[in-house]
Amino acid sequence: MNRIQAILTIDADNLPENFQEIIRQEQEVVGRWKAEGFLEHLYLRTPPNGAVLIFKDVNEEKVKELMATLPLFQLKKAVEYLSLIKQF
């Protein structure tokens, strides 16, 4: 099974005043994605400067479209996409 991993790094040194509201909105979006079945895992990165999202059953182009809709995407420092093949 193929997976796409998106590694989001945010600019943690320049967070806006409404950062907690952005986090709440982010949680709603990723919750919807999990419910719809194409977000398999979400890992927060330490130090707290981003996240790793693992998508299934979508191609890289679709993942890039989805990532651009994330509330935290506006704070991005970098995003990296990796195609993965899950081994059993």
PDB file of C-alpha atoms in Angstrom:
ATOM      1  CA  MET A   1       0.000   0.000   0.000  1.00  0.00           C
ATOM      2  CA  ASN A   2       1.347   3.397  -0.949  1.00  0.00           C
ATOM      3  CA  ARG A   3       1.417   6.313   1.458  1.00  0.00           C
ATOM      4  CA  ILE A   4       2.402   9.955   1.186  1.00  0.00           C
ATOM      5  CA  GLN A   5       4.178  11.522   4.129  1.00  0.00           C
ATOM      6  CA  ALA A   6       4.007  15.300   4.508  1.00  0.00           C
ATOM      7  CA  ILE A   7       6.472  16.903   6.901  1.00  0.00           C
ATOM      8  CA  LEU A   8       5.348  20.399   7.883  1.00  0.00           C
ATOM      9  CA  THR A   9       7.736  22.760   9.656  1.00  0.00           C
ATOM     10  CA  ILE A  10       6.253  25.997  10.966  1.00  0.00           C
ATOM     11  CA  ASP A  11       7.998  29.239  11.841  1.00  0.00           C
ATOM     12  CA  ALA A  12       7.734  28.734  15.614  1.00  0.00           C
ATOM     13  CA  ASP A  13       9.660  31.947  16.281  1.00  0.00           C
ATOM     14  CA  ASN A  14       6.946  34.131  14.736  1.00  0.00           C
ATOM     15  CA  LEU A  15       3.610  32.763  15.942  1.00  0.00           C
ATOM     16  CA  PRO A  16       0.596  35.078  15.654  1.00  0.00           C
ATOM     17  CA  GLU A  17      -1.455  36.133  18.672  1.00  0.00           C
ATOM     18  CA  ASN A  18      -4.349  33.901  17.555  1.00  0.00           C
ATOM     19  CA  PHE A  19      -2.162  30.781  17.444  1.00  0.00           C
ATOM     20  CA  GLN A  20      -4.434  28.813  19.800  1.00  0.00           C
ATOM     21  CA  GLU A  21      -7.424  29.529  17.534  1.00  0.00           C
ATOM     22  CA  ILE A  22      -5.413  28.336  14.532  1.00  0.00           C
ATOM     23  CA  ILE A  23      -4.595  25.113  16.430  1.00  0.00           C
ATOM     24  CA  ARG A  24      -8.308  24.566  17.166  1.00  0.00           C
ATOM     25  CA  GLN A  25      -9.155  25.024  13.476  1.00  0.00           C
ATOM     26  CA  GLU A  26      -6.289  22.692  12.531  1.00  0.00           C
ATOM     27  CA  GLN A  27      -7.674  19.967  14.799  1.00  0.00           C
ATOM     28  CA  GLU A  28     -11.092  20.258  13.140  1.00  0.00           C
ATOM     29  CA  VAL A  29      -9.595  19.887   9.661  1.00  0.00           C
ATOM     30  CA  VAL A  30      -7.426  16.865  10.485  1.00  0.00           C
ATOM     31  CA  GLY A  31     -10.330  15.287  12.380  1.00  0.00           C
ATOM     32  CA  ARG A  32     -12.422  15.518   9.210  1.00  0.00           C
ATOM     33  CA  TRP A  33      -9.610  14.015   7.161  1.00  0.00           C
ATOM     34  CA  LYS A  34      -9.304  11.078   9.571  1.00  0.00           C
ATOM     35  CA  ALA A  35     -13.081  10.553   9.494  1.00  0.00           C
ATOM     36  CA  GLU A  36     -13.025  10.622   5.673  1.00  0.00           C
ATOM     37  CA  GLY A  37     -10.322   7.944   5.729  1.00  0.00           C
ATOM     38  CA  PHE A  38      -7.406   9.482   3.853  1.00  0.00           C
ATOM     39  CA  LEU A  39      -5.361  10.713   6.810  1.00  0.00           C
ATOM     40  CA  GLU A  40      -3.863   7.665   8.456  1.00  0.00           C
ATOM     41  CA  HIS A  41      -1.633   9.252  11.119  1.00  0.00           C
ATOM     42  CA  LEU A  42      -0.700  12.643  12.535  1.00  0.00           C
ATOM     43  CA  TYR A  43       2.436  13.072  14.624  1.00  0.00           C
ATOM     44  CA  LEU A  44       3.473  16.317  16.294  1.00  0.00           C
ATOM     45  CA  ARG A  45       7.164  17.099  16.055  1.00  0.00           C
ATOM     46  CA  THR A  46       9.478  17.909  18.939  1.00  0.00           C
ATOM     47  CA  PRO A  47      10.551  20.548  19.552  1.00  0.00           C
ATOM     48  CA  PRO A  48       7.051  21.803  18.789  1.00  0.00           C
ATOM     49  CA  ASN A  49       7.700  23.185  15.330  1.00  0.00           C
ATOM     50  CA  GLY A  50       5.413  21.193  13.067  1.00  0.00           C
ATOM     51  CA  ALA A  51       3.864  17.860  12.273  1.00  0.00           C
ATOM     52  CA  VAL A  52       4.200  14.725  10.189  1.00  0.00           C
ATOM     53  CA  LEU A  53       1.037  13.608   8.403  1.00  0.00           C
ATOM     54  CA  ILE A  54       0.683  10.262   6.666  1.00  0.00           C
ATOM     55  CA  PHE A  55      -1.962  10.059   3.957  1.00  0.00           C
ATOM     56  CA  LYS A  56      -3.340   6.937   2.281  1.00  0.00           C
ATOM     57  CA  ASP A  57      -5.317   6.335  -0.894  1.00  0.00           C
ATOM     58  CA  VAL A  58      -4.467   9.765  -2.379  1.00  0.00           C
ATOM     59  CA  ASN A  59      -1.683  10.845  -4.718  1.00  0.00           C
ATOM     60  CA  GLU A  60       0.971  13.465  -3.988  1.00  0.00           C
ATOM     61  CA  GLU A  61      -0.802  16.149  -6.000  1.00  0.00           C
ATOM     62  CA  LYS A  62      -3.955  15.708  -3.884  1.00  0.00           C
ATOM     63  CA  VAL A  63      -1.894  15.747  -0.671  1.00  0.00           C
ATOM     64  CA  LYS A  64      -0.343  19.077  -1.708  1.00  0.00           C
ATOM     65  CA  GLU A  65      -3.830  20.489  -2.355  1.00  0.00           C
ATOM     66  CA  LEU A  66      -5.038  19.270   1.040  1.00  0.00           C
ATOM     67  CA  MET A  67      -1.984  20.569   2.896  1.00  0.00           C
ATOM     68  CA  ALA A  68      -2.483  24.037   1.418  1.00  0.00           C
ATOM     69  CA  THR A  69      -5.890  24.177   3.141  1.00  0.00           C
ATOM     70  CA  LEU A  70      -4.498  23.545   6.632  1.00  0.00           C
ATOM     71  CA  PRO A  71      -4.737  26.559   8.946  1.00  0.00           C
ATOM     72  CA  LEU A  72      -1.099  26.031  10.033  1.00  0.00           C
ATOM     73  CA  PHE A  73       0.053  26.026   6.410  1.00  0.00           C
ATOM     74  CA  GLN A  74       0.032  29.835   6.500  1.00  0.00           C
ATOM     75  CA  LEU A  75       2.823  29.633   9.111  1.00  0.00           C
ATOM     76  CA  LYS A  76       4.945  27.157   7.160  1.00  0.00           C
ATOM     77  CA  LYS A  77       8.676  27.413   7.055  1.00  0.00           C
ATOM     78  CA  ALA A  78       9.013  24.292   4.905  1.00  0.00           C
ATOM     79  CA  VAL A  79       7.030  21.307   3.653  1.00  0.00           C
ATOM     80  CA  GLU A  80       8.512  18.064   2.405  1.00  0.00           C
ATOM     81  CA  TYR A  81       6.579  15.271   0.673  1.00  0.00           C
ATOM     82  CA  LEU A  82       7.778  11.672   0.576  1.00  0.00           C
ATOM     83  CA  SER A  83       6.198   8.761  -1.264  1.00  0.00           C
ATOM     84  CA  LEU A  84       6.273   5.605   0.845  1.00  0.00           C
ATOM     85  CA  ILE A  85       5.483   1.961   0.237  1.00  0.00           C
ATOM     86  CA  LYS A  86       4.136   0.151   3.282  1.00  0.00           C
ATOM     87  CA  GLN A  87       5.728  -3.224   3.846  1.00  0.00           C
ATOM     88  CA  PHE A  88       3.839  -6.011   5.586  1.00  0.00           C
TER      89      PHE A  88
END
